């Protein structure tokens, strides 16, 4: 009898400890923020975005639901968007001044603050996977240009010719942008041609938060311009003690305002709510003349999807599988 009592008590303690280890899972993604207005969208195009966003978020969610790590959920959700010409990442990315594609991406692991990034890659098919490989298989955090491409080849990561990434739509945007004479860097057309970056933040059953972001940067970029996306703390950040954040928008302003870390710091030092923290940081972006948006999850799975542009492609799935997919302002 005494033995049975000890056995049952042990079983009870064991099952309690399993339960307390089970965190609520969640995943959020974005496909860029900008002047996305319903009146400029055809129903077909809108539908294509909704379908792709749903495919991406469900891909990540299924991994989490099966007990998989947030790293895999973020990577696979982003790869779906990188492989779609709809977004400014991977195939369909925006073009540089010399009609090429140059890709940036980063990944951060909130468990140990490990991070990896690539910038200015010409050949990496799925930059998010290369960013993860930099984190896991190199002693560095950020590799650039030829070095990033050489690293990918050495590690057996898929590479493709630069022409693989180029689409008619992006070629037309670049050419019409170049046809505008005396363009100013404050020109709204130039500003609006910047957007379409993709990103994801996920929290898994063990409470580990991961964040990833991937982009072609800005249309007509020149002189090897690199934006906020591969800069840890600017376009991407994750820390299990507070949150994960992925940003999209006018990269120069996201670098200057260290946006992703600024949100995390408010939560860490001021115990600020993740939505308020996002609004505060986006206000700072606005104050320096920029705009854009952020997505993120805090350590309890609370979601943020804030932006100060007309729209942001975005989706969220919570622990119970409830799904939200949106493009425009509420
Ligand atoms: N933030 C990206 C960059 O400036 C662009 C974007 O989010 O669309 O490179």
Coordinates of C-alpha atoms and ligand atoms in Angstrom, one line a residue:
X1 CA 0.0 0.0 0.0
X2 CA 2.8 2.4 1.0
X3 CA 4.6 1.5 -2.2
X4 CA 1.5 2.2 -4.3
X5 CA 1.2 5.6 -2.5
X6 CA 4.8 6.5 -3.3
X7 CA 4.3 5.4 -6.9
X8 CA 1.1 7.5 -7.4
X9 CA 2.7 10.5 -5.8
X10 CA 5.7 10.3 -8.1
X11 CA 3.4 9.9 -11.1
X12 CA 1.5 13.0 -10.0
X13 CA 4.7 15.1 -9.5
X14 CA 6.0 13.9 -12.9
X15 CA 2.8 14.7 -14.8
X16 CA 2.7 18.2 -13.1
X17 CA 6.2 18.9 -14.1
X18 CA 5.5 17.9 -17.7
X19 CA 2.5 20.2 -17.7
X20 CA 4.4 23.1 -16.4
X21 CA 7.0 22.6 -19.1
X22 CA 4.4 22.9 -21.8
X23 CA 4.3 26.5 -23.0
X24 CA 1.7 27.9 -25.3
X25 CA 2.8 27.8 -28.9
X26 CA 2.3 30.6 -31.4
X27 CA 3.5 32.0 -34.7
X28 CA 3.3 35.3 -36.5
X29 CA 4.5 36.3 -40.0
X30 CA 4.7 39.4 -42.1
X31 CA 5.1 39.9 -45.9
X32 CA 6.0 43.5 -45.8
X33 CA 4.4 46.9 -45.0
X34 CA 3.7 49.8 -47.2
X35 CA 1.1 51.7 -49.2
X36 CA -1.0 48.6 -49.6
X37 CA -4.5 50.0 -50.4
X38 CA -7.6 48.0 -51.3
X39 CA -8.4 50.3 -54.2
X40 CA -5.0 49.5 -55.8
X41 CA -5.5 45.7 -55.4
X42 CA -7.3 43.3 -57.7
X43 CA -9.4 40.6 -56.0
X44 CA -7.2 38.0 -57.7
X45 CA -4.0 39.5 -56.3
X46 CA -5.5 39.9 -52.9
X47 CA -6.5 36.3 -53.0
X48 CA -3.0 35.1 -54.0
X49 CA -1.5 37.0 -51.0
X50 CA -4.1 35.5 -48.6
X51 CA -3.5 32.0 -49.9
X52 CA 0.3 32.3 -49.6
X53 CA 0.2 33.9 -46.1
X54 CA -2.0 31.0 -45.0
X55 CA 0.3 28.4 -46.5
X56 CA 3.3 30.0 -44.8
X57 CA 1.8 30.3 -41.4
X58 CA 0.2 26.8 -41.4
X59 CA 3.6 25.4 -42.4
X60 CA 5.2 26.9 -39.3
X61 CA 2.3 26.2 -37.0
X62 CA 2.2 22.5 -37.9
X63 CA 5.8 22.2 -36.9
X64 CA 5.1 23.8 -33.5
X65 CA 1.9 21.7 -33.0
X66 CA 4.0 18.5 -33.5
X67 CA 6.4 19.6 -30.8
X68 CA 9.0 21.0 -33.2
X69 CA 11.4 23.8 -32.4
X70 CA 10.5 27.5 -33.1
X71 CA 13.7 27.6 -35.2
X72 CA 12.3 25.2 -37.8
X73 CA 8.8 26.8 -37.7
X74 CA 10.4 30.2 -38.5
X75 CA 12.7 28.8 -41.2
X76 CA 10.0 26.9 -43.0
X77 CA 7.4 29.6 -42.9
X78 CA 9.9 32.1 -44.3
X79 CA 11.0 29.7 -47.0
X80 CA 7.4 29.5 -48.3
X81 CA 7.4 33.2 -48.8
X82 CA 11.0 33.3 -50.2
X83 CA 9.8 30.8 -52.8
X84 CA 6.9 32.9 -53.8
X85 CA 7.3 35.8 -56.4
X86 CA 4.7 37.8 -54.4
X87 CA 7.2 38.9 -51.8
X88 CA 10.4 40.9 -51.7
X89 CA 12.6 38.0 -50.6
X90 CA 14.1 35.1 -52.6
X91 CA 12.5 34.9 -56.0
X92 CA 10.6 38.1 -56.8
X93 CA 12.9 40.3 -54.7
X94 CA 13.4 43.9 -55.8
X95 CA 16.2 44.9 -58.1
X96 CA 19.4 46.9 -57.5
X97 CA 20.4 49.9 -59.6
X98 CA 22.3 47.6 -61.9
X99 CA 19.3 45.2 -62.4
X100 CA 20.5 42.5 -60.1
X101 CA 19.1 41.0 -56.9
X102 CA 21.0 41.3 -53.6
X103 CA 19.6 39.5 -50.7
X104 CA 19.8 40.0 -46.9
X105 CA 18.5 37.8 -44.1
X106 CA 19.0 37.1 -40.4
X107 CA 17.9 34.7 -37.7
X108 CA 18.1 34.8 -33.9
X109 CA 17.6 32.1 -31.3
X110 CA 16.1 33.5 -28.1
X111 CA 17.3 30.7 -25.9
X112 CA 21.0 31.6 -26.0
X113 CA 21.1 34.9 -28.0
X114 CA 22.8 33.1 -30.8
X115 CA 22.4 34.7 -34.2
X116 CA 23.4 34.4 -37.9
X117 CA 22.9 36.7 -40.9
X118 CA 23.9 37.1 -44.5
X119 CA 24.0 40.4 -46.5
X120 CA 24.4 41.2 -50.2
X121 CA 24.1 37.6 -51.4
X122 CA 23.7 37.1 -55.2
X123 CA 23.1 33.4 -55.4
X124 CA 21.6 31.9 -52.2
X125 CA 18.1 30.5 -53.0
X126 CA 16.8 30.6 -49.5
X127 CA 18.7 33.3 -47.5
X128 CA 17.0 32.4 -44.2
X129 CA 18.5 28.9 -44.3
X130 CA 21.9 30.4 -44.9
X131 CA 21.5 32.8 -42.0
X132 CA 20.8 29.8 -39.7
X133 CA 23.8 28.0 -41.1
X134 CA 26.0 31.0 -40.3
X135 CA 24.7 30.8 -36.7
X136 CA 25.2 27.0 -36.5
X137 CA 28.2 26.3 -38.7
X138 CA 30.5 29.4 -38.5
X139 CA 32.1 31.3 -35.6
X140 CA 30.6 34.6 -37.0
X141 CA 27.3 36.4 -36.9
X142 CA 27.2 38.3 -40.3
X143 CA 28.7 37.3 -43.6
X144 CA 28.5 39.5 -46.6
X145 CA 28.5 39.5 -50.4
X146 CA 30.9 37.0 -52.0
X147 CA 31.9 35.6 -48.6
X148 CA 28.3 34.8 -47.9
X149 CA 27.9 33.1 -51.3
X150 CA 31.2 31.1 -50.9
X151 CA 30.1 30.0 -47.4
X152 CA 26.7 28.8 -48.8
X153 CA 28.5 26.8 -51.5
X154 CA 30.9 25.3 -49.0
X155 CA 28.1 24.2 -46.8
X156 CA 26.0 22.7 -49.6
X157 CA 23.2 25.2 -49.3
X158 CA 21.2 25.6 -52.6
X159 CA 22.5 28.4 -54.9
X160 CA 21.0 29.5 -58.2
X161 CA 22.0 32.0 -60.9
X162 CA 21.0 35.6 -60.1
X163 CA 18.5 35.6 -63.0
X164 CA 16.4 33.0 -61.1
X165 CA 15.3 35.8 -58.7
X166 CA 14.4 38.4 -61.3
X167 CA 10.7 38.9 -62.2
X168 CA 9.1 41.1 -64.9
X169 CA 7.2 43.0 -62.2
X170 CA 10.3 44.0 -60.3
X171 CA 12.1 44.9 -63.6
X172 CA 9.2 47.2 -64.5
X173 CA 9.3 48.9 -61.0
X174 CA 13.0 49.5 -61.3
X175 CA 12.8 50.9 -64.8
X176 CA 9.8 53.2 -64.1
X177 CA 11.6 54.4 -61.0
X178 CA 14.7 55.2 -63.0
X179 CA 12.6 57.1 -65.6
X180 CA 11.6 59.6 -63.0
X181 CA 14.1 62.5 -63.4
X182 CA 15.6 64.3 -60.4
X183 CA 14.3 61.8 -58.0
X184 CA 14.6 62.8 -54.4
X185 CA 15.2 60.3 -51.6
X186 CA 12.1 61.6 -50.0
X187 CA 10.0 60.9 -53.1
X188 CA 6.9 58.9 -52.2
X189 CA 7.4 56.6 -55.2
X190 CA 10.8 55.7 -54.1
X191 CA 9.7 55.2 -50.6
X192 CA 6.8 52.9 -51.6
X193 CA 9.0 50.8 -53.8
X194 CA 10.9 49.7 -50.7
X195 CA 8.5 47.2 -49.2
X196 CA 7.7 43.5 -49.3
X197 CA 10.2 42.0 -46.9
X198 CA 9.2 38.7 -45.1
X199 CA 9.6 37.7 -41.5
X200 CA 8.4 35.3 -38.8
X201 CA 8.5 34.9 -35.0
X202 CA 7.5 31.7 -33.2
X203 CA 7.4 30.3 -29.7
X204 CA 7.5 26.6 -29.2
X205 CA 6.3 24.1 -26.6
X206 CA 9.6 24.6 -24.6
X207 CA 9.1 28.4 -24.5
X208 CA 11.9 29.0 -27.0
X209 CA 11.4 32.1 -29.1
X210 CA 13.0 32.4 -32.6
X211 CA 12.8 35.3 -35.0
X212 CA 13.8 35.5 -38.7
X213 CA 13.7 38.2 -41.5
X214 CA 14.5 38.0 -45.2
X215 CA 14.5 40.7 -47.9
X216 CA 15.8 41.9 -51.3
X217 CA 16.1 45.4 -49.6
X218 CA 15.0 48.5 -51.5
X219 CA 14.4 49.0 -55.2
X220 CA 17.3 50.8 -57.0
X221 CA 19.7 50.3 -54.1
X222 CA 23.2 51.2 -55.0
X223 CA 26.8 51.0 -53.7
X224 CA 26.2 47.7 -51.9
X225 CA 23.5 49.2 -49.7
X226 CA 22.6 47.0 -46.8
X227 CA 19.4 47.6 -44.8
X228 CA 18.2 46.7 -41.3
X229 CA 17.3 43.1 -42.0
X230 CA 20.7 41.5 -41.4
X231 CA 21.5 43.9 -38.5
X232 CA 20.7 42.0 -35.3
X233 CA 18.6 44.4 -33.0
X234 CA 17.5 46.5 -35.9
X235 CA 15.4 44.3 -38.2
X236 CA 15.4 41.2 -36.1
X237 CA 15.8 40.2 -32.4
X238 CA 14.8 37.3 -30.1
X239 CA 15.3 36.7 -26.4
X240 CA 13.3 34.2 -24.4
X241 CA 13.3 36.6 -21.4
X242 CA 11.1 39.0 -23.3
X243 CA 10.1 38.5 -26.9
X244 CA 10.9 38.0 -30.6
X245 CA 10.6 40.8 -33.2
X246 CA 10.8 40.9 -37.0
X247 CA 10.6 44.3 -38.7
X248 CA 9.8 45.7 -42.2
X249 CA 10.0 49.2 -43.5
X250 CA 12.4 51.9 -44.4
X251 CA 15.6 50.1 -43.3
X252 CA 17.8 53.1 -42.7
X253 CA 15.3 54.4 -40.0
X254 CA 15.0 50.9 -38.4
X255 CA 18.8 50.8 -38.1
X256 CA 19.0 54.4 -36.7
X257 CA 16.3 53.6 -34.1
X258 CA 17.5 50.0 -33.4
X259 CA 13.9 49.0 -33.5
X260 CA 13.7 45.3 -32.8
X261 CA 16.0 45.7 -29.7
X262 CA 14.3 48.9 -28.7
X263 CA 11.0 47.0 -28.3
X264 CA 12.7 44.2 -26.4
X265 CA 14.5 46.7 -24.1
X266 CA 11.2 48.3 -23.2
X267 CA 9.8 44.9 -22.1
X268 CA 13.0 43.9 -20.3
X269 CA 13.6 47.1 -18.4
X270 CA 10.2 48.7 -18.1
X271 CA 8.0 45.7 -18.2
X272 CA 6.2 47.4 -21.1
X273 CA 3.4 45.6 -22.9
X274 CA 4.6 44.3 -26.3
X275 CA 1.9 46.2 -28.3
X276 CA 2.7 49.5 -26.6
X277 CA 6.4 48.9 -26.9
X278 CA 5.9 48.4 -30.7
X279 CA 3.9 51.6 -31.0
X280 CA 6.5 53.5 -29.1
X281 CA 9.3 52.3 -31.3
X282 CA 7.4 52.9 -34.5
X283 CA 6.7 56.5 -33.3
X284 CA 10.5 56.9 -33.0
X285 CA 10.8 55.7 -36.6
X286 CA 8.2 58.2 -37.7
X287 CA 10.0 61.0 -35.8
X288 CA 13.2 60.4 -37.9
X289 CA 11.1 60.4 -41.1
X290 CA 10.6 56.7 -41.7
X291 CA 7.8 54.2 -41.6
X292 CA 7.0 50.5 -41.6
X293 CA 5.8 47.8 -39.2
X294 CA 6.8 45.0 -36.8
X295 CA 5.5 41.6 -35.8
X296 CA 6.4 39.8 -32.6
X297 CA 5.5 37.5 -29.7
X298 CA 6.3 38.0 -26.1
X299 CA 7.3 35.1 -23.8
X300 CA 3.6 34.5 -22.9
X301 CA 2.6 34.3 -26.6
X302 CA 1.0 37.7 -26.8
X303 CA 1.2 39.0 -30.3
X304 CA 2.0 42.4 -31.9
X305 CA 1.3 43.3 -35.5
X306 CA 1.8 47.1 -35.5
X307 CA 2.5 49.4 -38.5
X308 CA 2.3 53.0 -39.4
X309 CA 1.9 52.5 -43.2
X310 CA -1.4 51.9 -45.0
X311 CA -1.1 48.2 -44.8
X312 CA 1.0 45.2 -43.8
X313 CA 0.7 41.6 -45.1
X314 CA 0.4 39.6 -41.8
X315 CA -0.9 36.5 -40.2
X316 CA -1.0 34.9 -36.7
X317 CA -1.9 31.5 -35.3
X318 CA -2.4 31.1 -31.6
X319 CA -2.0 28.0 -29.3
X320 CA -5.5 26.8 -30.2
X321 CA -5.0 27.1 -33.9
X322 CA -7.1 30.2 -34.3
X323 CA -5.9 32.0 -37.4
X324 CA -5.9 35.7 -38.4
X325 CA -4.8 36.9 -41.8
X326 CA -4.9 40.6 -42.7
X327 CA -3.6 43.0 -45.3
X328 CA -5.1 46.4 -44.6
X329 CA -5.7 48.5 -41.4
X330 CA -8.5 47.1 -39.2
Ligands
LIG1 N1 13.5 46.9 -44.3 C1 13.9 46.5 -45.6 C2 15.2 47.2 -46.0 O1 15.2 48.4 -45.8 C3 12.9 46.7 -46.7 C4 11.5 46.2 -46.3 O2 11.2 45.9 -45.2 O3 10.7 46.1 -47.2 O4 16.1 46.6 -46.6

